[in-house]
Amino acid sequence: MKPIRIHSRRLWAAVAVLGLGAALTAPATALGAPTAEDDRHHQPKPNPQVIAKAEPDECFAGVGLPYPAGPPCASGQAKVNQGYLWGMTRAGENLWFGTGANVNCLTSGRQLGSNEPVLNDDWVCEYQESQVVKTNPQLPGYLGDHRMPRFYSYDTGAKQLTEKTALVTGAAKEHSDRLRSTTGIRAAGSFGGVALLGGPAIGKSINLFAFDTDTGAFLGSRNFPEFGNIRHFTVAGDALYAGVGVGANGSLRGHVLRWVGSKTDPFNFQIVGNLPAQAADITVHDGRIAVSTWPGSDGELSSAADEPAPPSKLAAVWTSPVLAKGAPGLTPEDADSWQQVWDVSAYEPDPVVAAGYGLGGLVSYRGYLYWGTMHVPLKATRQHLLAYPPATDEARQATIQNTQRAISIYRGKRLGERAEKVELLYGAAELPAYDPAANGGAGAWAKVSTGQTPLYGSSGFGNPYLNYTWKMAVAGGRLYVGTMDWSYLAKELSQEAAAMSGLSVEAAAEALSAPSLAAAADDDPALPEPVYGGDLLVFESAREPAKLVSDSGVGNYLNYGIRNMVTDGTTLYLGMANPMNLRADPTDDVPEGGWELIRYDTRGR
């Protein structure tokens, strides 16, 4: 089946992998923006429209050097650390959201073991050389780019952005210290007049912050040492639920929590679900709560050749007992009654690669539960190099190439029942798997059947650089899928691939320039040219394939992903991820880095 890509900007594959030239042509104007032919006195509002944007918050003079005063910056250059609009929720006409700073650096540091500084025209990761580590030597090097996250509310009626950070930093010292030790506001939910926002803390815990959605007041914060990560909330029936992980970065196991709090007691939760891996996204489907899971990510899963990850530790879909049975909603008595209805071993034939999968966005749509996969670039490569150390450069290149995966998209109905039906919508009929006994015991890669034929098209919706199914949401009767595209990071990732494999940068780049024979459509194996920026796609019904809304970051090709989506009827609010922290000059011909909040009226399609 042919890919559905519509290229707004075609580039040479070698340029994408080996260099990021500033002179490259920018992509087309944001969808629906006014043209010169518009009536200048009656221009329609742009659709999509950027309604809020991160601003420079630091000055950078060089790796390891003190940060000059500013901005504005009398010396050095402006830098925008707040790259992710990470957790977002809607309460009435107000959006509440929090940010994450330099998340790309933190992810590469934690999951890929990166610790050496990276500096290019687009971003800097100082790691162990940063002033943060030099003044706090107890911090590991991968946290060198940590900066305090920020809180905001946006009034969709008045179209006004209000920063709420000072309400926390100006409160008691315990709240200010708690925010400064939070690596990012990864999750947000609202119910009963309370907005809860929080994320992982430095160490093995999470911090949550509460706001009164009626008055805007700060209600307090609390540290939860029993949990290590939190990603999403959902409202089901008459209750608010959240998925969490236990251990550093949620690596050991997971829980589903039910909020039983109030404005006067905002941090009261009950455990109503026990899971073998941390919960990722969470939604309501067919009278039950459904969660996707993400297994451990810091070496907790065994990567030994003779010890593949147990099925319980693989990324999976779990469903709760029926909400209407027994007490209203879920209670602690339901904690051990959850059912696993699918895991990635049903698709991925290589067990080491399978252990590196995560699951991301999932949503209920027209009788089906939809979900998609997540693939941290080079994570599976690192695991495979540890499990089966290659003996030659050719074998190292093969490991890099054959461990890359683009996202696969699924849907299912009657999950957990005898008549269960799960369909692969976008994926591959075959994937490369490693056989250590092949080639006289030297090992070899070969394509192996996944046992499935995709209903609509190839992995990544035809784009092999789509690596995260970050969020799904239903608006205006349509299902929207927000993704991440890692092609803009390819230059630096080739250097990281070289460092972890022992190859030259050129050889690693060559391997990464064809990320997967695995991802190419069987009837059209040519690798599409990269188009920078995360993709937004839409299923307009359950009977037809997805259509492309934007393949260039919804108007800014430095937006490498759509991290969050919140709906209000036919309006979709997009929280963008853009870690290009050195792109902070509005006078040049390159768009700016930092998070964006985008309003998209789905009726304008």
Coordinates of C-alpha atoms in Angstrom, one line a residue:
M1 CA 0.0 0.0 0.0
K2 CA 1.3 3.4 -0.9
P3 CA 2.3 5.8 1.9
I4 CA -0.1 8.7 2.6
R5 CA 2.7 11.2 2.9
I6 CA 2.2 14.6 1.3
H7 CA 5.6 16.3 1.3
S8 CA 5.6 19.9 2.1
R9 CA 9.3 20.0 2.1
R10 CA 11.7 17.5 0.4
L11 CA 15.3 17.1 1.5
W12 CA 18.2 15.0 0.6
A13 CA 18.4 12.0 2.9
A14 CA 22.1 12.7 3.3
V15 CA 21.4 16.2 4.4
A16 CA 19.0 15.0 7.0
V17 CA 21.4 12.6 8.5
L18 CA 24.8 14.4 8.1
G19 CA 23.9 18.0 8.4
L20 CA 21.2 20.5 9.3
G21 CA 22.0 23.5 7.1
A22 CA 20.3 26.8 8.0
A23 CA 20.0 27.7 4.3
L24 CA 17.4 24.9 3.7
T25 CA 14.0 26.1 2.5
A26 CA 11.4 26.5 5.3
P27 CA 8.2 24.5 4.9
A28 CA 4.9 26.0 3.7
T29 CA 2.9 28.4 5.8
A30 CA 0.8 26.9 8.5
L31 CA -2.4 25.3 7.3
G32 CA -5.1 27.9 6.7
A33 CA -3.0 31.0 7.2
P34 CA -4.2 34.1 5.2
T35 CA -2.7 34.6 1.8
A36 CA -2.0 37.8 -0.2
E37 CA -5.4 37.3 -1.9
D38 CA -7.4 37.5 1.3
D39 CA -9.5 40.5 2.0
R40 CA -7.2 42.5 4.2
H41 CA -10.1 44.0 6.1
H42 CA -11.8 40.7 6.8
Q43 CA -9.1 38.2 7.2
P44 CA -10.2 34.9 8.7
K45 CA -8.3 33.8 11.8
P46 CA -5.4 31.5 11.0
N47 CA -6.3 27.8 11.5
P48 CA -4.3 26.3 13.1
Q49 CA -3.3 29.3 15.2
V50 CA -0.4 29.6 17.7
I51 CA -2.1 31.2 20.8
A52 CA 0.9 30.9 23.2
K53 CA 4.6 30.4 22.9
A54 CA 7.6 29.9 25.1
E55 CA 9.9 32.9 25.5
P56 CA 13.7 33.0 26.0
D57 CA 14.5 32.5 29.7
E58 CA 18.3 32.3 29.9
C59 CA 21.5 33.6 28.2
F60 CA 24.1 31.1 26.9
A61 CA 27.8 32.0 26.5
G62 CA 29.3 28.6 25.8
V63 CA 29.3 25.0 27.2
G64 CA 30.3 25.0 30.8
L65 CA 30.4 28.8 31.2
P66 CA 28.4 30.9 33.6
Y67 CA 25.1 32.1 32.3
P68 CA 25.1 35.9 31.6
A69 CA 22.3 38.1 33.0
G70 CA 19.2 38.3 31.0
P71 CA 17.4 38.0 28.7
P72 CA 17.7 40.4 27.1
C73 CA 21.3 39.2 26.7
A74 CA 24.0 41.8 26.7
S75 CA 26.5 39.0 26.2
G76 CA 26.0 35.4 24.9
Q77 CA 22.8 34.5 23.1
A78 CA 19.2 34.0 24.1
K79 CA 18.2 30.5 25.0
V80 CA 14.7 29.0 25.5
N81 CA 14.9 26.1 27.9
Q82 CA 11.1 25.3 28.2
G83 CA 10.8 23.0 25.3
Y84 CA 7.7 20.8 26.0
L85 CA 4.1 21.7 26.8
W86 CA 4.0 18.5 28.7
G87 CA 0.9 18.1 30.8
M88 CA -2.4 19.9 29.9
T89 CA -6.0 19.7 31.1
R90 CA -9.2 21.7 30.5
A91 CA -11.5 23.0 33.2
G92 CA -14.4 24.9 31.7
E93 CA -13.0 27.7 29.5
N94 CA -9.5 27.4 31.0
L95 CA -6.6 25.3 30.0
W96 CA -4.1 24.4 32.7
F97 CA -0.7 23.2 31.7
G98 CA 2.9 22.8 32.8
T99 CA 6.2 22.6 30.9
G100 CA 9.3 20.5 30.7
A101 CA 12.8 22.0 30.1
N102 CA 15.4 20.5 27.8
V103 CA 13.6 17.2 27.8
N104 CA 15.5 16.0 24.8
C105 CA 18.7 16.3 26.7
L106 CA 17.3 14.6 29.8
T107 CA 15.9 11.7 27.7
S108 CA 19.2 11.1 25.8
G109 CA 21.1 11.3 29.1
R110 CA 18.9 8.9 31.0
Q111 CA 18.0 6.4 28.3
L112 CA 21.0 6.5 26.0
G113 CA 23.7 7.1 28.6
S114 CA 24.7 10.4 26.9
N115 CA 27.0 12.6 29.1
E116 CA 29.2 14.4 26.7
P117 CA 28.1 18.0 25.7
V118 CA 26.3 18.5 22.4
L119 CA 26.4 21.9 20.7
N120 CA 25.0 22.8 17.3
D121 CA 23.1 25.7 15.8
D122 CA 19.8 24.4 17.1
W123 CA 20.3 23.1 20.6
V124 CA 22.8 22.6 23.3
C125 CA 23.0 19.8 25.9
E126 CA 25.7 20.6 28.5
Y127 CA 25.3 17.5 30.6
Q128 CA 28.1 17.2 33.1
E129 CA 29.8 20.4 32.1
S130 CA 26.8 22.6 33.0
Q131 CA 26.8 25.1 35.7
V132 CA 23.9 23.2 37.3
V133 CA 26.1 20.2 37.9
K134 CA 29.2 22.3 38.8
T135 CA 27.2 24.0 41.6
N136 CA 25.3 20.8 42.5
P137 CA 28.0 18.1 42.2
Q138 CA 25.7 15.5 43.7
L139 CA 23.6 15.6 40.5
P140 CA 24.4 13.0 37.8
G141 CA 25.6 14.4 34.5
Y142 CA 22.5 13.6 32.6
L143 CA 20.6 16.1 34.8
G144 CA 22.9 19.0 33.9
D145 CA 20.3 20.6 31.6
H146 CA 17.5 20.4 34.2
R147 CA 15.7 23.7 34.7
M148 CA 12.6 24.4 36.9
P149 CA 9.4 23.8 35.0
R150 CA 6.6 26.4 34.8
F151 CA 2.8 26.6 35.2
Y152 CA 0.3 28.4 33.1
S153 CA -3.4 28.8 32.6
Y154 CA -5.0 30.0 29.3
D155 CA -8.5 31.5 29.2
T156 CA -9.9 30.3 25.9
G157 CA -12.8 32.9 26.1
A158 CA -10.7 35.9 26.9
K159 CA -7.7 34.5 24.9
Q160 CA -5.4 35.4 27.8
L161 CA -2.3 33.5 29.0
T162 CA -1.4 33.7 32.7
E163 CA 1.7 32.3 34.2
K164 CA 1.1 30.6 37.6
T165 CA 4.7 29.7 38.5
A166 CA 5.1 32.6 41.0
L167 CA 2.1 31.3 43.0
V168 CA 4.3 28.2 43.8
T169 CA 7.7 29.8 44.1
G170 CA 6.2 32.6 46.3
A171 CA 4.5 30.1 48.6
A172 CA 6.1 28.3 51.5
K173 CA 9.7 27.1 50.9
E174 CA 8.7 23.5 50.7
H175 CA 6.5 24.2 47.6
S176 CA 9.2 26.3 45.9
D177 CA 11.9 23.6 46.6
R178 CA 9.5 20.9 45.4
L179 CA 9.0 22.7 42.0
R180 CA 12.7 23.2 41.6
S181 CA 13.3 19.5 42.1
T182 CA 10.6 18.5 39.5
T183 CA 12.1 17.4 36.2
G184 CA 8.9 18.5 34.3
I185 CA 5.2 18.8 34.6
R186 CA 4.4 15.6 32.7
A187 CA 0.8 15.1 33.7
A188 CA -2.3 17.2 34.3
G189 CA -5.9 16.4 35.2
S190 CA -8.9 18.3 36.6
F191 CA -12.0 17.4 38.5
G192 CA -14.2 18.9 41.3
G193 CA -12.8 22.4 40.9
V194 CA -9.2 21.2 41.3
A195 CA -6.4 21.0 38.7
L196 CA -3.6 18.6 39.5
L197 CA -0.3 18.9 37.7
G198 CA 2.9 17.2 38.3
G199 CA 5.7 14.9 37.2
P200 CA 8.8 13.0 38.2
A201 CA 11.1 14.5 40.8
I202 CA 14.9 14.2 40.9
G203 CA 15.3 10.8 42.4
K204 CA 12.6 8.2 42.6
S205 CA 9.4 10.0 43.4
I206 CA 6.8 12.4 41.9
N207 CA 5.7 15.9 42.9
L208 CA 2.1 17.0 42.5
F209 CA 0.8 20.6 42.6
A210 CA -2.9 21.6 43.0
F211 CA -4.8 24.7 41.9
D212 CA -8.3 25.9 42.4
T213 CA -9.9 26.1 38.9
D214 CA -12.6 28.4 40.1
T215 CA -10.4 31.1 41.7
G216 CA -7.0 30.3 40.1
A217 CA -5.4 30.0 43.6
F218 CA -2.6 27.6 44.5
L219 CA -3.8 24.9 46.9
G220 CA -0.4 23.3 47.7
S221 CA 1.9 20.5 46.7
R222 CA 3.0 17.1 47.9
N223 CA 5.8 14.6 47.2
F224 CA 4.8 11.0 46.7
P225 CA 7.9 8.8 47.4
E226 CA 6.0 5.6 46.6
F227 CA 5.7 6.6 42.9
G228 CA 8.4 7.3 40.3
N229 CA 6.5 8.6 37.3
I230 CA 3.1 10.0 36.1
R231 CA 2.0 10.7 32.6
H232 CA -1.8 11.1 32.2
F233 CA -5.1 11.5 34.0
T234 CA -8.6 10.7 32.7
V235 CA -12.2 11.3 34.0
A236 CA -14.4 8.2 34.0
G237 CA -17.9 8.4 35.3
D238 CA -17.8 10.6 38.4
A239 CA -14.2 10.2 39.2
L240 CA -10.7 11.2 38.2
Y241 CA -8.0 8.5 37.6
A242 CA -4.3 8.6 36.9
G243 CA -1.6 6.1 35.8
V244 CA 1.7 6.0 37.7
G245 CA 4.9 4.1 37.8
V246 CA 7.0 2.9 40.7
G247 CA 10.8 3.2 41.0
A248 CA 13.2 5.5 39.2
N249 CA 11.3 6.9 36.1
G250 CA 8.6 4.4 36.8
S251 CA 10.8 1.5 35.9
L252 CA 9.6 -1.3 38.3
R253 CA 5.9 -1.6 38.1
G254 CA 2.7 0.6 37.8
H255 CA -0.6 1.5 39.5
V256 CA -3.8 3.2 38.5
L257 CA -4.9 5.8 41.1
R258 CA -8.4 7.1 41.9
W259 CA -8.6 10.7 43.2
V260 CA -10.8 10.9 46.3
G261 CA -9.7 14.4 47.2
S262 CA -11.2 17.8 47.4
K263 CA -10.1 21.5 47.4
T264 CA -9.4 21.1 51.1
D265 CA -7.6 17.7 50.7
P266 CA -6.3 17.7 47.1
F267 CA -3.8 14.9 47.4
N268 CA -5.9 12.0 48.5
F269 CA -5.7 9.0 46.2
Q270 CA -6.5 5.3 46.4
I271 CA -4.7 2.5 44.4
V272 CA -7.3 0.8 42.3
G273 CA -5.1 -0.9 39.8
N274 CA -1.8 -2.9 40.1
L275 CA 0.2 -3.4 36.9
P276 CA 3.5 -5.1 36.2
A277 CA 4.8 -2.0 34.2
Q278 CA 4.1 1.7 34.6
A279 CA 0.9 3.2 33.1
A280 CA 1.4 5.5 30.1
D281 CA -1.8 6.8 28.7
I282 CA -5.2 6.2 30.2
T283 CA -8.8 6.4 28.8
V284 CA -12.3 5.1 29.1
H285 CA -13.6 2.4 26.7
D286 CA -16.6 0.1 26.7
G287 CA -17.5 0.8 30.3
R288 CA -13.9 0.1 31.5
I289 CA -10.7 2.1 32.0
A290 CA -8.0 1.1 29.5
V291 CA -4.3 1.9 30.0
S292 CA -1.2 1.5 27.8
T293 CA 2.0 0.6 29.6
W294 CA 5.7 1.4 29.3
P295 CA 8.3 -1.0 30.6
G296 CA 11.5 -0.1 32.5
S297 CA 13.9 2.1 30.7
D298 CA 17.2 2.2 32.6
G299 CA 18.5 -1.2 32.3
E300 CA 16.0 -2.7 34.8
L301 CA 14.8 -5.2 32.1
S302 CA 17.3 -7.9 31.5
S303 CA 19.0 -7.7 28.1
A304 CA 20.9 -10.9 28.4
A305 CA 20.7 -13.1 25.3
D306 CA 19.2 -16.0 27.3
E307 CA 16.8 -14.0 29.4
P308 CA 14.3 -12.1 27.2
A309 CA 11.9 -9.8 29.0
P310 CA 9.0 -11.7 30.5
P311 CA 5.6 -11.0 28.8
S312 CA 4.4 -9.2 31.9
K313 CA 7.2 -6.6 31.5
L314 CA 6.4 -5.8 27.8
A315 CA 4.5 -2.8 26.7
A316 CA 0.8 -3.8 26.8
V317 CA -2.8 -2.8 26.9
W318 CA -4.7 -3.5 30.2
T319 CA -8.4 -3.0 31.0
S320 CA -10.1 -2.6 34.3
P321 CA -13.2 -4.4 35.7
V322 CA -16.5 -2.9 34.5
L323 CA -16.9 0.5 36.2
A324 CA -20.7 0.0 36.8
K325 CA -20.2 -3.2 38.8
G326 CA -20.0 -3.0 42.6
A327 CA -19.3 0.4 44.1
P328 CA -19.5 3.3 41.7
G329 CA -16.3 3.4 39.8
L330 CA -13.1 1.5 40.8
T331 CA -12.1 0.9 44.4
P332 CA -9.1 -0.7 46.1
E333 CA -10.9 -4.1 45.9
D334 CA -10.5 -3.9 42.1
A335 CA -6.7 -3.4 42.2
D336 CA -5.8 -7.0 41.3
S337 CA -8.6 -7.6 38.8
W338 CA -7.2 -5.9 35.8
Q339 CA -6.7 -7.9 32.6
Q340 CA -4.0 -7.7 30.0
V341 CA -5.6 -7.8 26.5
W342 CA -2.6 -7.3 24.2
D343 CA 1.2 -6.8 24.3
V344 CA 3.9 -6.0 21.7
S345 CA 5.0 -9.7 21.3
A346 CA 1.9 -10.1 19.2
Y347 CA 3.6 -8.0 16.6
E348 CA 7.4 -7.7 17.1
P349 CA 9.4 -10.8 16.3
D350 CA 12.7 -9.8 17.9
P351 CA 12.5 -10.2 21.7
V352 CA 15.2 -7.7 22.5
V353 CA 13.7 -5.0 20.3
A354 CA 10.3 -5.9 21.8
A355 CA 11.6 -5.1 25.3
G356 CA 12.4 -1.5 24.1
Y357 CA 8.8 -0.7 22.9
G358 CA 6.6 1.6 24.8
L359 CA 2.9 2.3 24.2
G360 CA 1.6 5.8 24.0
G361 CA -1.7 7.4 23.0
L362 CA -4.9 5.4 23.2
V363 CA -8.5 6.5 22.8
S364 CA -12.0 5.1 22.3
Y365 CA -13.5 5.8 19.0
R366 CA -16.7 4.4 17.3
G367 CA -16.7 1.2 19.2
Y368 CA -13.0 0.5 19.0
L369 CA -10.0 1.2 21.3
Y370 CA -7.2 2.7 19.2
W371 CA -3.5 2.7 20.4
G372 CA 0.0 3.1 19.0
T373 CA 3.6 2.4 19.9
M374 CA 6.5 4.5 21.1
H375 CA 10.2 4.1 20.2
V376 CA 13.0 6.1 21.9
P377 CA 15.5 6.6 19.1
L378 CA 18.4 4.1 19.6
K379 CA 17.0 2.6 22.7
A380 CA 16.5 -0.8 21.1
T381 CA 19.9 -0.4 19.4
R382 CA 21.6 0.0 22.8
Q383 CA 19.8 -3.0 24.2
H384 CA 20.8 -5.2 21.2
L385 CA 24.4 -4.1 21.3
L386 CA 24.5 -5.2 25.0
A387 CA 22.7 -8.5 24.3
Y388 CA 24.6 -9.5 21.2
P389 CA 27.9 -7.5 20.9
P390 CA 28.7 -7.4 17.1
A391 CA 32.2 -8.6 16.1
T392 CA 32.6 -6.5 12.9
D393 CA 31.7 -3.0 11.6
E394 CA 29.3 -4.6 9.1
A395 CA 27.5 -6.3 12.0
R396 CA 27.4 -3.1 14.0
Q397 CA 25.8 -1.3 11.1
A398 CA 23.3 -4.1 10.7
T399 CA 22.4 -3.8 14.4
I400 CA 21.8 0.0 14.1
Q401 CA 19.7 -0.4 10.9
N402 CA 17.6 -3.3 11.9
T403 CA 16.7 -2.2 15.4
Q404 CA 15.0 1.0 14.3
R405 CA 11.1 1.0 14.4
A406 CA 8.5 3.4 13.2
I407 CA 5.2 3.5 15.0
S408 CA 2.6 0.9 14.5
I409 CA -1.2 1.7 15.0
Y410 CA -3.8 -0.8 16.2
R411 CA -7.4 -1.0 17.2
G412 CA -9.5 -3.6 19.0
K413 CA -13.0 -4.3 20.1
R414 CA -14.5 -6.8 22.6
L415 CA -11.1 -6.8 24.2
G416 CA -10.5 -9.7 26.7
E417 CA -13.5 -11.6 25.4
R418 CA -13.6 -14.8 23.3
A419 CA -14.7 -12.8 20.3
E420 CA -11.9 -10.3 20.7
K421 CA -10.8 -8.6 17.5
V422 CA -7.5 -6.7 17.2
E423 CA -6.5 -5.1 13.8
L424 CA -3.1 -3.8 12.7
L425 CA -3.9 -0.5 10.9
Y426 CA -0.4 0.7 10.1
G427 CA 2.6 -1.5 10.4
A428 CA 4.7 -4.2 8.7
A429 CA 4.0 -7.7 7.5
E430 CA 7.6 -8.5 8.2
L431 CA 10.2 -7.1 10.6
P432 CA 14.0 -7.9 10.9
A433 CA 14.8 -10.2 13.8
Y434 CA 18.1 -11.5 15.0
D435 CA 18.9 -15.2 15.1
P436 CA 22.1 -15.7 17.2
A437 CA 22.4 -19.3 16.0
A438 CA 22.4 -18.4 12.3
N439 CA 25.6 -18.2 10.2
G440 CA 27.3 -20.9 12.1
G441 CA 26.7 -19.3 15.5
A442 CA 27.9 -15.8 14.3
G443 CA 24.3 -14.6 14.2
A444 CA 22.4 -12.9 11.4
W445 CA 19.4 -10.6 10.8
A446 CA 16.5 -11.7 8.6
K447 CA 13.0 -10.5 8.0
V448 CA 10.4 -12.5 9.9
S449 CA 6.7 -12.4 9.5
T450 CA 4.7 -10.5 12.1
G451 CA 1.8 -12.7 11.4
Q452 CA -0.3 -9.7 10.4
T453 CA -1.0 -7.6 7.3
P454 CA -1.7 -3.9 7.9
L455 CA -5.2 -2.8 7.0
Y456 CA -4.2 0.6 5.7
G457 CA -0.5 1.1 5.2
S458 CA 3.1 0.8 6.4
S459 CA 4.7 1.7 9.7
G460 CA 4.7 5.4 10.7
F461 CA 1.8 6.1 8.3
G462 CA 4.4 5.8 5.6
N463 CA 7.0 7.9 7.4
P464 CA 9.9 5.8 8.9
Y465 CA 10.9 8.7 11.1
L466 CA 7.7 8.8 13.1
N467 CA 8.8 7.2 16.4
Y468 CA 6.1 8.3 19.0
T469 CA 2.4 7.9 19.0
W470 CA 2.3 10.7 21.5
K471 CA -1.4 11.4 21.9
M472 CA -4.8 10.6 20.5
A473 CA -8.0 12.6 20.9
V474 CA -11.5 12.8 19.4
A475 CA -12.8 16.2 18.3
G476 CA -15.7 17.0 16.0
G477 CA -16.4 13.3 15.5
R478 CA -12.9 12.6 14.2
L479 CA -10.0 10.8 15.7
Y480 CA -6.7 12.8 15.7
V481 CA -3.3 11.3 16.2
G482 CA -0.3 13.4 17.3
T483 CA 3.2 12.0 16.6
M484 CA 6.9 12.7 17.0
D485 CA 9.3 12.8 14.0
W486 CA 13.0 12.3 14.9
S487 CA 14.5 13.2 11.5
Y488 CA 15.6 16.6 12.6
L489 CA 17.6 14.9 15.4
A490 CA 19.3 12.5 13.0
K491 CA 22.6 14.5 12.8
E492 CA 23.3 14.2 16.5
L493 CA 21.8 10.7 16.8
S494 CA 24.3 9.5 14.3
Q495 CA 27.1 10.6 16.6
E496 CA 25.4 8.9 19.6
A497 CA 25.0 5.7 17.5
A498 CA 28.7 5.9 16.6
A499 CA 29.7 6.3 20.3
M500 CA 27.6 3.4 21.5
S501 CA 28.6 1.0 18.6
G502 CA 32.2 1.9 18.1
L503 CA 31.6 2.8 14.4
S504 CA 32.7 6.0 12.7
V505 CA 30.1 8.7 12.5
E506 CA 29.9 8.3 8.8
A507 CA 29.2 4.5 9.1
A508 CA 26.6 5.1 11.8
A509 CA 25.0 7.8 9.7
E510 CA 24.8 5.4 6.8
A511 CA 23.0 2.8 8.9
L512 CA 20.6 5.4 10.3
S513 CA 19.8 6.8 6.8
A514 CA 17.7 3.7 6.1
P515 CA 15.9 3.1 9.3
S516 CA 14.3 0.1 8.5
L517 CA 14.0 -1.9 5.7
A518 CA 11.4 -2.6 8.4
A519 CA 9.4 0.5 7.9
A520 CA 9.2 0.6 4.2
A521 CA 6.0 -0.6 2.5
D522 CA 6.4 -4.0 1.0
D523 CA 5.2 -2.9 -2.4
D524 CA 7.2 0.4 -2.3
P525 CA 10.5 -0.1 -0.5
A526 CA 11.9 3.3 -1.4
L527 CA 12.7 5.3 1.8
P528 CA 10.7 8.5 1.8
E529 CA 12.7 11.7 2.1
P530 CA 12.5 13.2 5.6
V531 CA 10.1 16.1 6.2
Y532 CA 10.9 17.9 9.5
G533 CA 8.3 18.4 12.2
G534 CA 5.8 16.1 13.9
D535 CA 2.9 14.8 12.0
L536 CA -0.8 15.3 12.8
L537 CA -3.2 12.8 11.2
V538 CA -6.9 12.2 11.4
F539 CA -9.3 9.3 11.0
E540 CA -12.5 10.7 9.8
S541 CA -14.4 7.5 10.4
A542 CA -13.7 3.9 11.4
R543 CA -14.1 2.8 7.8
E544 CA -11.2 4.6 6.1
P545 CA -7.5 5.2 6.5
A546 CA -6.0 8.2 8.2
K547 CA -5.5 11.5 6.3
L548 CA -2.6 13.9 6.8
V549 CA -3.4 17.2 8.5
S550 CA 0.2 18.4 8.8
D551 CA 3.6 16.8 8.3
S552 CA 5.7 19.8 9.3
G553 CA 5.1 20.5 13.0
V554 CA 1.7 22.2 12.4
G555 CA 3.4 25.3 11.0
N556 CA 6.8 25.1 12.7
Y557 CA 9.2 22.4 11.5
L558 CA 11.2 22.7 14.7
N559 CA 8.1 21.3 16.6
Y560 CA 9.3 17.7 16.4
G561 CA 6.2 16.4 18.1
I562 CA 2.6 16.9 19.3
R563 CA 2.9 16.0 22.9
N564 CA -0.6 16.7 24.1
M565 CA -4.1 17.3 22.8
V566 CA -7.1 18.6 24.7
T567 CA -10.5 18.9 23.1
D568 CA -13.5 21.2 23.5
G569 CA -16.2 20.1 21.2
T570 CA -14.8 20.7 17.7
T571 CA -11.8 22.6 18.9
L572 CA -8.5 20.9 19.4
Y573 CA -5.7 22.4 21.6
L574 CA -2.3 21.1 20.7
G575 CA 0.6 21.2 23.1
M576 CA 3.8 21.0 21.1
A577 CA 7.3 19.7 21.9
N578 CA 10.2 21.8 20.5
P579 CA 13.6 21.4 22.2
M580 CA 15.6 23.6 19.9
N581 CA 16.8 25.8 22.8
L582 CA 19.2 27.9 20.8
R583 CA 16.7 28.9 18.2
A584 CA 15.5 32.1 19.9
D585 CA 16.2 34.8 17.3
P586 CA 13.0 36.2 15.8
T587 CA 15.0 38.1 13.2
D588 CA 16.5 35.2 11.4
D589 CA 14.9 32.9 8.8
V590 CA 14.5 29.9 11.1
P591 CA 11.5 29.5 13.3
E592 CA 11.9 29.7 17.1
G593 CA 12.3 26.9 19.6
G594 CA 10.3 26.2 22.7
W595 CA 6.8 24.9 23.4
E596 CA 3.8 26.2 21.6
L597 CA 0.1 26.0 22.3
I598 CA -1.9 25.8 19.1
R599 CA -5.7 26.1 18.6
Y600 CA -7.1 24.1 15.8
D601 CA -10.8 24.3 14.7
T602 CA -11.5 20.9 13.2
R603 CA -14.5 22.4 11.3
G604 CA -11.9 24.3 9.2
R605 CA -10.6 21.1 7.5

